[in-house]
Short mmCIF file of C-alpha atoms in Angstrom, two decimals:
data_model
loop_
_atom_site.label_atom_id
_atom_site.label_comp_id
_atom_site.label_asym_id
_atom_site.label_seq_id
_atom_site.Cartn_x
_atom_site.Cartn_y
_atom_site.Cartn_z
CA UNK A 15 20.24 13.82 -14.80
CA UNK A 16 20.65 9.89 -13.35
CA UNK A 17 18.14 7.63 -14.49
CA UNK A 18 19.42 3.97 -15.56
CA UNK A 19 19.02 3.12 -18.44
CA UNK A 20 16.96 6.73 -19.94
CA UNK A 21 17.56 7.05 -23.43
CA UNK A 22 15.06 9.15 -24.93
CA UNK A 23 13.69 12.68 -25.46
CA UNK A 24 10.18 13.93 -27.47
CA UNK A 25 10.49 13.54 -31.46
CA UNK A 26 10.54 16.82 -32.98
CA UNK A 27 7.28 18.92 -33.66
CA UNK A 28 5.41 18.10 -36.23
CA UNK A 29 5.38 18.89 -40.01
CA UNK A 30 3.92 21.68 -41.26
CA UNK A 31 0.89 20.33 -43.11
CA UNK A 32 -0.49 22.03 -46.60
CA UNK A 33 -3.24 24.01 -45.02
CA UNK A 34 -0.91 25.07 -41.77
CA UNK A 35 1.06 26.54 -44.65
CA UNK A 36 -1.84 28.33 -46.99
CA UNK A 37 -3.22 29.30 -43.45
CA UNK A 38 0.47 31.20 -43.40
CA UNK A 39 0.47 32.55 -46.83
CA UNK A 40 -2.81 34.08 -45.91
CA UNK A 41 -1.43 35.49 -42.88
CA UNK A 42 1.64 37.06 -44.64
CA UNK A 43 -1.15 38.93 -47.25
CA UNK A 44 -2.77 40.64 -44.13
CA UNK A 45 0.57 41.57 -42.82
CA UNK A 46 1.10 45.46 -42.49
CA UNK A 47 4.81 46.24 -44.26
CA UNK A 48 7.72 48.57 -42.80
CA UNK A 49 8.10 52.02 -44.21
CA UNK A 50 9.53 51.13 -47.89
CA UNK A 51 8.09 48.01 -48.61
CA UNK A 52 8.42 44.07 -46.63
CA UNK A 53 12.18 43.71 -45.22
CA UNK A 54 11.88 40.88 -42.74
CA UNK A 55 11.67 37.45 -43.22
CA UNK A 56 9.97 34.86 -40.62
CA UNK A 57 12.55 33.07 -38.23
CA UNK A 58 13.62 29.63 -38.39
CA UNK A 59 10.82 27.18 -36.93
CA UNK A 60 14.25 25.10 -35.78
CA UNK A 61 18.04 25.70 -34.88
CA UNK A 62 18.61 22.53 -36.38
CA UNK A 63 19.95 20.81 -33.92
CA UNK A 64 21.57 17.87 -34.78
CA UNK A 65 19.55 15.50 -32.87
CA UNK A 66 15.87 17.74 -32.71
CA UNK A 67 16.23 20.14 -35.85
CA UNK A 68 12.65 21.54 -35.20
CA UNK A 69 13.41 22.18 -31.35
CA UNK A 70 14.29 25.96 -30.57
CA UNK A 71 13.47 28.74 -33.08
CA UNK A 72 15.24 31.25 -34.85
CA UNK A 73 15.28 35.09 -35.29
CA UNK A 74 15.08 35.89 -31.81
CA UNK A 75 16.80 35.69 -28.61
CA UNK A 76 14.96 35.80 -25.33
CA UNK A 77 16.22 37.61 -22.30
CA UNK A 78 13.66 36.71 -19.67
CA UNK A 79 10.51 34.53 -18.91
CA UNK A 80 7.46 36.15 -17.00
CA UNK A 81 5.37 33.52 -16.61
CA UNK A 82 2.06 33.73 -14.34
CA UNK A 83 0.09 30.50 -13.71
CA UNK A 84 -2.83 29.47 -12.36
CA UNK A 85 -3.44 25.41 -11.36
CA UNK A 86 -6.72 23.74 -10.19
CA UNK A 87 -5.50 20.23 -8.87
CA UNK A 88 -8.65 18.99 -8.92
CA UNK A 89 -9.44 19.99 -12.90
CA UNK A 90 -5.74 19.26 -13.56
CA UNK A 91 -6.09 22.97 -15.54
CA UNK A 92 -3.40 25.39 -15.84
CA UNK A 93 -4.15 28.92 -16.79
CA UNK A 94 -1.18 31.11 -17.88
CA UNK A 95 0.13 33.96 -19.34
CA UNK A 96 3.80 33.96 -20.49
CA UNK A 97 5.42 37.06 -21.17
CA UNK A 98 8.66 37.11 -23.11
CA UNK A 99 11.33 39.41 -23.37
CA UNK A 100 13.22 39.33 -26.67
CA UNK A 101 15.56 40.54 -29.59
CA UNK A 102 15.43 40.36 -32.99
CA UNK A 103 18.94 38.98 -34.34
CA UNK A 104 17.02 39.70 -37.73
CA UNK A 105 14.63 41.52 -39.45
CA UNK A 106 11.40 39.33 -38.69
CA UNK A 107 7.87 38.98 -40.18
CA UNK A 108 7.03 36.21 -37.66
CA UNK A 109 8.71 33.89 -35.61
CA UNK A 110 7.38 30.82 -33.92
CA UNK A 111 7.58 29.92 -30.36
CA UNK A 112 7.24 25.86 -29.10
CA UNK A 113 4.39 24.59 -27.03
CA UNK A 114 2.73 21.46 -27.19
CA UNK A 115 -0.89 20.74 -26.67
CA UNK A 116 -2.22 24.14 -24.80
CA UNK A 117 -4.70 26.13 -26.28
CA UNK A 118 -3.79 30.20 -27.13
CA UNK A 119 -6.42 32.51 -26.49
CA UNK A 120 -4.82 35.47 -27.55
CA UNK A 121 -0.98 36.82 -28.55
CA UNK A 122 0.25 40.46 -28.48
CA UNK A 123 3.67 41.71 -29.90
CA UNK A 124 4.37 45.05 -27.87
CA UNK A 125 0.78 45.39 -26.52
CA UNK A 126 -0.61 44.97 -30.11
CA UNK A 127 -2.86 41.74 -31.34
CA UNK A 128 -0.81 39.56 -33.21
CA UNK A 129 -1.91 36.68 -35.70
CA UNK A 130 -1.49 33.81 -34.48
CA UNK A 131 -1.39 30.13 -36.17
CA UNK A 132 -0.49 26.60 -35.04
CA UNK A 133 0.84 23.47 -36.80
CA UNK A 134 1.44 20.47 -34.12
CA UNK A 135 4.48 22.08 -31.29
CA UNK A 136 5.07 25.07 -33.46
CA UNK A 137 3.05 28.89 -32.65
CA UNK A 138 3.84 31.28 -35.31
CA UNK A 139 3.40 34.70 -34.56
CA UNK A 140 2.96 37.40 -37.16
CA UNK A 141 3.37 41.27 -35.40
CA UNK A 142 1.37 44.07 -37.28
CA UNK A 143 4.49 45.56 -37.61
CA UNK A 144 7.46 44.10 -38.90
CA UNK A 145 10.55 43.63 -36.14
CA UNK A 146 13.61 45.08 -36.80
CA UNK A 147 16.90 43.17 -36.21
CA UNK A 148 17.96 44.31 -33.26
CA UNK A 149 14.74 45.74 -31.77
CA UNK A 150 14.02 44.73 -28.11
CA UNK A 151 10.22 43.35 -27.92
CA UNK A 152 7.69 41.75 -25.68
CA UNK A 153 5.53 38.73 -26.87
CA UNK A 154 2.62 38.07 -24.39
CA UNK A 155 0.78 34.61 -24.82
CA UNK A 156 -2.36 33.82 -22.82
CA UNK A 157 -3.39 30.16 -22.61
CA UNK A 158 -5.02 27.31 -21.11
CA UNK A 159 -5.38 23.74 -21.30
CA UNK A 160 -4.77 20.77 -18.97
CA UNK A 161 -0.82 19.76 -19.75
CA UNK A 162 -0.08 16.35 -21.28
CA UNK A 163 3.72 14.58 -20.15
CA UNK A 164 5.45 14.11 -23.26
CA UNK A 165 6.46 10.31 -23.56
CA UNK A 166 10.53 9.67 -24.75
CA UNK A 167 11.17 6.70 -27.01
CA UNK A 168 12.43 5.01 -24.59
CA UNK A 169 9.33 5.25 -22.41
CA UNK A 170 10.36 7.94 -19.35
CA UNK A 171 8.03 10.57 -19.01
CA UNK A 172 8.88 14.32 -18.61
CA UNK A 173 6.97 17.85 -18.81
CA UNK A 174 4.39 18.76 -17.06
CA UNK A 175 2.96 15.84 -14.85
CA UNK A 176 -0.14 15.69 -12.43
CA UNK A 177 0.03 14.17 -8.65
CA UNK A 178 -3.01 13.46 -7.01
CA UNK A 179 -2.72 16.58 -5.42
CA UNK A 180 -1.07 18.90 -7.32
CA UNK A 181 1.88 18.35 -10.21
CA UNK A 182 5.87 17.78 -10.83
CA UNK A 183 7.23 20.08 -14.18
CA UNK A 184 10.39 18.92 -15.50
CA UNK A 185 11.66 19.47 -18.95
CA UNK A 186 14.81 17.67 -20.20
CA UNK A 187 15.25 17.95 -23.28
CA UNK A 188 11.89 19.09 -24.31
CA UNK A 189 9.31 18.68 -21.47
CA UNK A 190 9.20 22.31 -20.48
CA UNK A 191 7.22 23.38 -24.02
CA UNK A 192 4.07 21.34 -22.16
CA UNK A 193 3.46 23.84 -19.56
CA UNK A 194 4.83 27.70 -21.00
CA UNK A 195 5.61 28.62 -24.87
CA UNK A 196 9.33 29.69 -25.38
CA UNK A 197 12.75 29.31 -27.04
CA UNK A 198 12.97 25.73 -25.88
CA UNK A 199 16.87 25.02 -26.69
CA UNK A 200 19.07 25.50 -24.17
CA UNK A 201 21.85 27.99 -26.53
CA UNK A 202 18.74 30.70 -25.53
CA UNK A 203 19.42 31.05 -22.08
CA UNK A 204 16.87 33.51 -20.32
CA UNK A 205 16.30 35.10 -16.52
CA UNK A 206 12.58 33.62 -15.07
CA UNK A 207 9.85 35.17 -12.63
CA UNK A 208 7.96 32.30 -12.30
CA UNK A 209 4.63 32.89 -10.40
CA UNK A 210 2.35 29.65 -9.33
CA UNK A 211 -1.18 30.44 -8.15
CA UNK A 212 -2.39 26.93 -6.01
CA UNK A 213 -4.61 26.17 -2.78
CA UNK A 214 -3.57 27.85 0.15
CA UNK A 215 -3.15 24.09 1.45
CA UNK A 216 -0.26 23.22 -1.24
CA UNK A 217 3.47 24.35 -1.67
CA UNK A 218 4.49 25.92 -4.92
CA UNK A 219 7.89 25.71 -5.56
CA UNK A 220 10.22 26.65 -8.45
CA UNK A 221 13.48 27.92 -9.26
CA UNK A 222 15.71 30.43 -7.48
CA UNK A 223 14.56 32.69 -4.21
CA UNK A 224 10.85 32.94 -3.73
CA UNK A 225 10.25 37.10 -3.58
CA UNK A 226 6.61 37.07 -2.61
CA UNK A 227 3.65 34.99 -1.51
CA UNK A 228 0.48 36.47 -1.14
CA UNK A 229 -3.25 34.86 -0.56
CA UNK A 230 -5.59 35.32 -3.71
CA UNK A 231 -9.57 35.01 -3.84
CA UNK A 232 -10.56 31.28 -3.39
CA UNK A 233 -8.48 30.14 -0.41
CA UNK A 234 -5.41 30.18 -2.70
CA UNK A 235 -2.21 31.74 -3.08
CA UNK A 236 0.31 33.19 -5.52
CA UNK A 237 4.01 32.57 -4.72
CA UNK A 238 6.72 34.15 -6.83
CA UNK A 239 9.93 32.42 -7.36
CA UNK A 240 12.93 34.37 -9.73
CA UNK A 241 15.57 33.07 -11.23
CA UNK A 242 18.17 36.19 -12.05
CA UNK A 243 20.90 34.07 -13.52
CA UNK A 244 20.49 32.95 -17.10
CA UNK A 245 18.54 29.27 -16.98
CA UNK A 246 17.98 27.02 -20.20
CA UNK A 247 14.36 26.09 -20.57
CA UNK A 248 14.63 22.49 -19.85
CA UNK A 249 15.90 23.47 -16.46
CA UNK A 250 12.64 25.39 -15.22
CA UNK A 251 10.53 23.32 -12.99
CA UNK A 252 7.00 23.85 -10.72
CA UNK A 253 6.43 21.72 -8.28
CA UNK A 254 2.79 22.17 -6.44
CA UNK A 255 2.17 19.56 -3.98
CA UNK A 256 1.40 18.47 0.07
CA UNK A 257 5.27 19.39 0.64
CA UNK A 258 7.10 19.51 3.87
CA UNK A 259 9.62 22.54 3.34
CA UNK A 260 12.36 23.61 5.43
CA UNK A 261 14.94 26.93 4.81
CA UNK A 262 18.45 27.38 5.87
CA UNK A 263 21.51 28.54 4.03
CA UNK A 264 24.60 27.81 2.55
CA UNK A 265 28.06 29.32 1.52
CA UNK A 266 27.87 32.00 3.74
CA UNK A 267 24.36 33.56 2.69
CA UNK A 268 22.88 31.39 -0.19
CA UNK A 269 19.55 30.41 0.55
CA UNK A 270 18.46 26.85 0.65
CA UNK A 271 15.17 25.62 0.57
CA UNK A 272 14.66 21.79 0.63
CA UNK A 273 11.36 20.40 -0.01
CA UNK A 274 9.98 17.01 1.13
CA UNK A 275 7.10 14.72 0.56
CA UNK A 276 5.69 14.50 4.34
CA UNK A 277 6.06 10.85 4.43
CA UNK A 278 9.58 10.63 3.43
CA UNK A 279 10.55 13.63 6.00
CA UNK A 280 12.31 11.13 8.65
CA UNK A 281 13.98 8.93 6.41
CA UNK A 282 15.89 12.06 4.18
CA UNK A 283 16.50 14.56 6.68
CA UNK A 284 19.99 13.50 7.20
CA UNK A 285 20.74 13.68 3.55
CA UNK A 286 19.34 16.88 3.26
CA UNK A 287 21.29 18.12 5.92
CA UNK A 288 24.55 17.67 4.23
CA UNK A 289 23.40 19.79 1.49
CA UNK A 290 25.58 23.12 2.59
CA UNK A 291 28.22 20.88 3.34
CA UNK A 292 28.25 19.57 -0.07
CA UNK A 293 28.09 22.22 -2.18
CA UNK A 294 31.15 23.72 0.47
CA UNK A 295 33.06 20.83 -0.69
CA UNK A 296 32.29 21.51 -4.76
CA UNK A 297 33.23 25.39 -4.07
CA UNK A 298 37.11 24.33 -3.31
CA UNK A 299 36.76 22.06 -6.34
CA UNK A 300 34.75 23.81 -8.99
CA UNK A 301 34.62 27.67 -8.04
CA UNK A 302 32.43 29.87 -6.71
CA UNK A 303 29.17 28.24 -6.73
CA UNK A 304 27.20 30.16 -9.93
CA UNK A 305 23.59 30.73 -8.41
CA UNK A 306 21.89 32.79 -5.44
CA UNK A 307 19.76 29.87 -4.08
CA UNK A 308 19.95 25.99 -3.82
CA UNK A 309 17.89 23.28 -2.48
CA UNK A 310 16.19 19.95 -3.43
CA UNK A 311 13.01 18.48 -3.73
CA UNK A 312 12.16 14.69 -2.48
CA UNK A 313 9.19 13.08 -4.24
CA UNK A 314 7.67 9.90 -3.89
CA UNK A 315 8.40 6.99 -5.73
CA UNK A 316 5.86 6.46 -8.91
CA UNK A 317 6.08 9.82 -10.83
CA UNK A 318 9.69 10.27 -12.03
CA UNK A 319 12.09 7.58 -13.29
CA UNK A 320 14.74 9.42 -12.51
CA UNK A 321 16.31 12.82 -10.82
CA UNK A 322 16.58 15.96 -12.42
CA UNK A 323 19.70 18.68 -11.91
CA UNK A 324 16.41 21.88 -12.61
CA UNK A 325 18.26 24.95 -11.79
CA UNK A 326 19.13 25.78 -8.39
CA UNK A 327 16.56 22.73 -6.58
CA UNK A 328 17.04 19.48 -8.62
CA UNK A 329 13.91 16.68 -7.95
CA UNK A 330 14.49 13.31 -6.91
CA UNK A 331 12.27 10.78 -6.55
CA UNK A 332 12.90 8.75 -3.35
CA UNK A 333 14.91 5.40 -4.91
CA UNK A 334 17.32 8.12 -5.88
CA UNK A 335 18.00 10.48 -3.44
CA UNK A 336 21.27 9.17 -1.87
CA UNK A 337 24.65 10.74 -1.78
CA UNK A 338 26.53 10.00 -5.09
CA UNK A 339 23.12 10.82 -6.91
CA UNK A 340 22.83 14.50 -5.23
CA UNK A 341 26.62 14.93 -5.39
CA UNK A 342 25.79 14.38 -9.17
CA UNK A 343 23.03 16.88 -9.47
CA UNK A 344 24.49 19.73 -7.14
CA UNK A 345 27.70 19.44 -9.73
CA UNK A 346 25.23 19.87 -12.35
CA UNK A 347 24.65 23.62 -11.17
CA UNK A 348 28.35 24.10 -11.99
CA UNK A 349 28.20 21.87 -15.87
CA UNK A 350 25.19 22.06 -17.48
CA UNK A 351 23.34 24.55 -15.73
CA UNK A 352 25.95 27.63 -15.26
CA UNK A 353 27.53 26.12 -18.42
CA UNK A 354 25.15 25.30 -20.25
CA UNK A 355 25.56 22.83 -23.79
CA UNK A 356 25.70 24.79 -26.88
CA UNK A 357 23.53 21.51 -28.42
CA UNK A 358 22.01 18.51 -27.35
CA UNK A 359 25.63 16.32 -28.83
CA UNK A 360 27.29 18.58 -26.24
CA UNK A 361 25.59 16.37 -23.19
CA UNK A 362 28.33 14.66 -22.52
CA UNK A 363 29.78 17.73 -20.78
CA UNK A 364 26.78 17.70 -18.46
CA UNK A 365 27.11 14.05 -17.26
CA UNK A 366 30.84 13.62 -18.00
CA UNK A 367 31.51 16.36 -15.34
CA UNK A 368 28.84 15.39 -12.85
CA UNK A 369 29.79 11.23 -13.25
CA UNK A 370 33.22 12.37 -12.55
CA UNK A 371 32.54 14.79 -9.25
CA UNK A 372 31.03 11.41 -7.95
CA UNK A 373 34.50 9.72 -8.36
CA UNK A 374 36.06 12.90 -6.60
CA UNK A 375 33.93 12.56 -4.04
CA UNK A 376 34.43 8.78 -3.44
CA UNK A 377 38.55 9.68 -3.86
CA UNK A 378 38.39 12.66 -1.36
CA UNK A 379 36.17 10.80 1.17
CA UNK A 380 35.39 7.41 0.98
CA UNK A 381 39.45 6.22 0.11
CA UNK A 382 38.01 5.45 -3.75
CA UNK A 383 40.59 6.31 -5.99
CA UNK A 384 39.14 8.12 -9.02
CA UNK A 385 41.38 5.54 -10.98
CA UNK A 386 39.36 2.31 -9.43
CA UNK A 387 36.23 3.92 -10.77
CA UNK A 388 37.81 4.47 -14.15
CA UNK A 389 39.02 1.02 -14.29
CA UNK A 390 35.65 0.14 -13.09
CA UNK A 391 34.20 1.77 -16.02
CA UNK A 392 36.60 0.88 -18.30
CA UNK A 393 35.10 -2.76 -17.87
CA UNK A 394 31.84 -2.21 -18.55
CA UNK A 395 31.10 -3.10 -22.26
CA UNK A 396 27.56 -0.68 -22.48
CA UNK A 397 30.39 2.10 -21.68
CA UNK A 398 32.07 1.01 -25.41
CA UNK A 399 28.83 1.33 -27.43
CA UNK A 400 29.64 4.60 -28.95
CA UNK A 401 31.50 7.39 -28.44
CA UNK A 402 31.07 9.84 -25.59
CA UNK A 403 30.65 12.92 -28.08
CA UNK A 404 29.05 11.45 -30.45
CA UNK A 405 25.79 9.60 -29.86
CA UNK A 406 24.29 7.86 -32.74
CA UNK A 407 20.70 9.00 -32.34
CA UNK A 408 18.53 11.13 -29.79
CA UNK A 409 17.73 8.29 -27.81
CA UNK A 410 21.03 7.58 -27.17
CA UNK A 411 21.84 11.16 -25.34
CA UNK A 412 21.49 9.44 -21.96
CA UNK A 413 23.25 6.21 -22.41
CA UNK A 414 26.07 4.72 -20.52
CA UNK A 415 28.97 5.84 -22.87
CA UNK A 416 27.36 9.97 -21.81
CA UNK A 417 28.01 9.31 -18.62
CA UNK A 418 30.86 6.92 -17.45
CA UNK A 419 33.18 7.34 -20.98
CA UNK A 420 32.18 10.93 -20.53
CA UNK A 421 33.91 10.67 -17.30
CA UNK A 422 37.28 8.12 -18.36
CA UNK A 423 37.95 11.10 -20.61
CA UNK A 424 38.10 13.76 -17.96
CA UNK A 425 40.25 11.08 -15.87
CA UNK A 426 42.84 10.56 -18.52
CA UNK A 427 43.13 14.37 -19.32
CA UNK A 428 43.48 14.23 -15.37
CA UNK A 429 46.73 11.79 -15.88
CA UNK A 430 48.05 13.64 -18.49
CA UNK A 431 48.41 16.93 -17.51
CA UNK A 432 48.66 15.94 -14.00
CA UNK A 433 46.69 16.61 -10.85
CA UNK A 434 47.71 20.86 -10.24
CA UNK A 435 46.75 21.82 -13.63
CA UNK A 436 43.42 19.41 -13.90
CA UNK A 437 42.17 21.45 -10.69
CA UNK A 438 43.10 24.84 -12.79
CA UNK A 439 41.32 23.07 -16.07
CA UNK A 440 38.09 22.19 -13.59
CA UNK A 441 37.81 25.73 -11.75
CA UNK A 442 38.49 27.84 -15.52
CA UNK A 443 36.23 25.72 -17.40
CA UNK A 444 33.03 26.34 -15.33
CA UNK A 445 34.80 30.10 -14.86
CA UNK A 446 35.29 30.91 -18.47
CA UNK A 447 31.94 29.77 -19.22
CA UNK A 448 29.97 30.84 -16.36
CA UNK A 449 26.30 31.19 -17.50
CA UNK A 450 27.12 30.70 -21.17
CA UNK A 451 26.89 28.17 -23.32
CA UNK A 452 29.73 25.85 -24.65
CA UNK A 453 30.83 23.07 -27.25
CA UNK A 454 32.64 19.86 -26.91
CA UNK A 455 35.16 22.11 -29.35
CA UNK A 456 35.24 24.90 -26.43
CA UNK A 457 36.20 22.59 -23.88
CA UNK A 458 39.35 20.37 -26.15
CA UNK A 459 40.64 23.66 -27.15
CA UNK A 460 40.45 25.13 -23.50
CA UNK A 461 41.91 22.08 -22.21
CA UNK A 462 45.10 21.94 -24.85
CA UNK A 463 44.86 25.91 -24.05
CA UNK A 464 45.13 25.40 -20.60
CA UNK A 465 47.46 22.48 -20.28
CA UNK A 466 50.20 24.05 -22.98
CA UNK A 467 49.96 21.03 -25.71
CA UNK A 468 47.62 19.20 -27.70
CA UNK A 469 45.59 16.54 -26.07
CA UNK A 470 45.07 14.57 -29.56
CA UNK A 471 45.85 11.17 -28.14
CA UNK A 472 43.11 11.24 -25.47
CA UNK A 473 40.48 12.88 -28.03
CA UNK A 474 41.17 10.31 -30.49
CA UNK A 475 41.18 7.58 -28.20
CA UNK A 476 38.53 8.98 -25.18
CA UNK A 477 36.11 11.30 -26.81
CA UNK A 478 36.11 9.88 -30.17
CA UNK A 479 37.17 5.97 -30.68
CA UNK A 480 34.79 3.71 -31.52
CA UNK A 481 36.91 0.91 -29.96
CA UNK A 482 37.94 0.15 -26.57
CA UNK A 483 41.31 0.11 -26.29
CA UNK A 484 43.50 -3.22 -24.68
CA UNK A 485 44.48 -1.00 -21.85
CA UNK A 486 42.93 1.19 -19.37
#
């Protein structure tokens, strides 16, 4: 993500209030035990994240998203039916799933009614049958509603956002629980089928390579996009709009579709252009590239504050589609969206590695020295106002010191081990963690790993000091 100045993300779900929780106990009386009495236990409402405890959910890991929706632009209504694919890492009585605002019509668990109750973000589910750890299981939600943006503290808006003719989803770090109910923390990684039922008249876009589209009754279609590599919730988008779309490839045989408001058409086709080119460039610097499509999507100013790296077609709004922002975002399908944060304090390996591709980019071909953008950096006093790994509150995840210190500490593990084995360090990094999920303590002991010593003095310094130091 790029957006100066963004600092915020949605406060965590609401508290369970006293009759949310009698409504519970008098869900667990009507529950039907396993063979030999009640085993399972409900799952966490909350992974406890450091910075959103009650984001995510426990109990459970999901292996794929099929999610079917239905939009009326002019209602602003979305009807949809999200089924999830899932394991029990436990023996479960419930678990809870996150989705703000919608309104469930009905919930099965394997085909069979579930109960169903909801306190503020939070869906519990309660199966007739108890779930045994380990047990493979399909949760199928029906629901409706028209989607309300969540609003971060520090007033950027993300989820699931109407256009006056159609709608942008986004989801970092929490938007995406506006428009589908899921596992919405990105250490559940899932595969998506994402299908987007519109007017005939308006694109429907989402992630990875559209399979099908097909007309429906009412002069509107149903297009199909899947996603086959694992994605974190907060990188699924929709976009359903008046969209001028053009197809090519990339890397041989990737697919590339680049959408376009019609308006700005003339003015970014260059840019877009240079998208194969650029992500040819990233390939002899980061590996293969980890995904079987790529694209981007140009919207008009107004709606977002800021671009988006959503897997496999990141959004833009015009102001910010120029070349060090989608250099940014396409190295964002490398770190953060192939390797993916393990929690939200783990950003910095997101924007650390994307700031810094910019500055390899400038150094390889515009004669900018990464060092003159470190010193650069180095300069700035917002870059000194915490550490890089260790914001001091949720609306601080998207701060300077994420970004540029992020990136002065990949530069001075760059000048200590030396340029040959920092290219080895880049390329095994997104390698070893290739559609995974990893720490800040993954990436210091892979580094010290990799380069053969410790790398204390630029932890202590770089990734950790509160204090800038007298010399770059």
């Amino acid at each position: 993500m790029i957006e100066a100045g963004r600092t915020g993300r949605f406060p965590g779900a609401a508290a369970v209030t006293v009759a949310a929780l009698a409504a519970l106990a008098l869900l667990a009386g009507g529950c039907t035990p396993a063979a030999g009495g009640v085993r399972g236990t409900p799952g966490a409402s909350g992974v406890r994240d450091p910075y959103f405890p009650r984001l995510g959910n426990g109990g459970y890991d999901v292996s794929h998203y099929a999610l079917d929706l239905a939009f009326d632009p002019a209602a602003g209504r979305l009807d949809g039916t999200a089924r999830i694919t899932a394991r029990a890492t436990q023996d479960l009585s419930a678990f809870n799933l996150d989705l703000a605002g919608l309104t469930v019509a009905e919930a099965t668990v394997d085909g069979v009614p579930a109960s169903v109750n909801r306190a503020g973000d939070e869906l519990t589910l309660r199966p007739r049958d108890e779930l045994r750890r380990g047990d493979e299981f399909t949760v199928t939600v029906g629901y409706s509603g028209v989607p309300e943006p969540l609003t971060d503290p520090d007033g950027s808006t993300e989820g699931w956002m109407n256009t006056t003719d159609g709608a942008v989803a986004v989801g970092e770090p929490a938007g995406s629980m506006t428009w589908f109910p899921g596992n919405h923390h990105p250490s559940d990684k899932a595969s998506y089928e994402i299908a987007l039922t519109a007017p005939t008249r308006l694109a429907a876009l989402s992630n990875g390579v559209k399979v099908s589209a097909a007309p429906v009754s009412g002069d509107r279609t149903r297009t199909v996009w899947r996603q086959t590599e694992p994605m974190a919730s907060y990188l699924a988008t929709a976009m359903i709009g008046r969209y001028e779309t053009t197809t090519g490839t990339a890397l041989g045989d990737v697919p590339v579709v680049t959408a376009v408001d019609p308006s700005l058409a003339a003015d970014t086709a260059a840019l877009r252009a240079e998208l194969p080119a650029l992500l040819a460039d990233q390939r002899e610097r980061f590996g293969p590239y980890p995904f079987g499509a790529a694209g981007a999507v140009v919207t008009t100013d107004g709606l977002l504050g800021y671009a988006l790296e959503t897997q496999t077609r990141p959004v833009f709004p015009a102001s910010s589609f120029d070349r060090p922002t989608l250099v940014h975002e396409l190295a964002h399908q490398w770190f953060g969206n192939s390797v993916t944060p393990e929690s939200w304090q783990d950003i910095w390996l997101n924007e650390g590695f994307a700031t810094y591709a910019e500055w390899l980019y400038a150094e390889d071909h515009e004669d900018v020295p990464a060092r003159s953008s470190f010193e650069d950096a180095f300069a700035e006093e917002a870059n000194w106002a915490f550490p890089p790994a260790d914001p001091p509150a949720a609306e601080n995840l998207f701060s300077a010191p994420v970004y540029q210190r992020g990136a002065m500490v990949l530069h001075k593990v760059r000048e200590a081990v030396g340029d040959e084995v920092f290219d080895e360090l880049l390329r095994g990094w997104a390698a070893k963690y290739r559609h995974a999920n990893a720490s800040t303590e993954d990436f210091t002991s892979y580094a010290e790993t990799v380069a053969g010593r410790d790398l204390d003095a630029v932890w202590d310094v770089w990734l950790y000091g509160e204090d800038r130091p007298a010399n770059p």
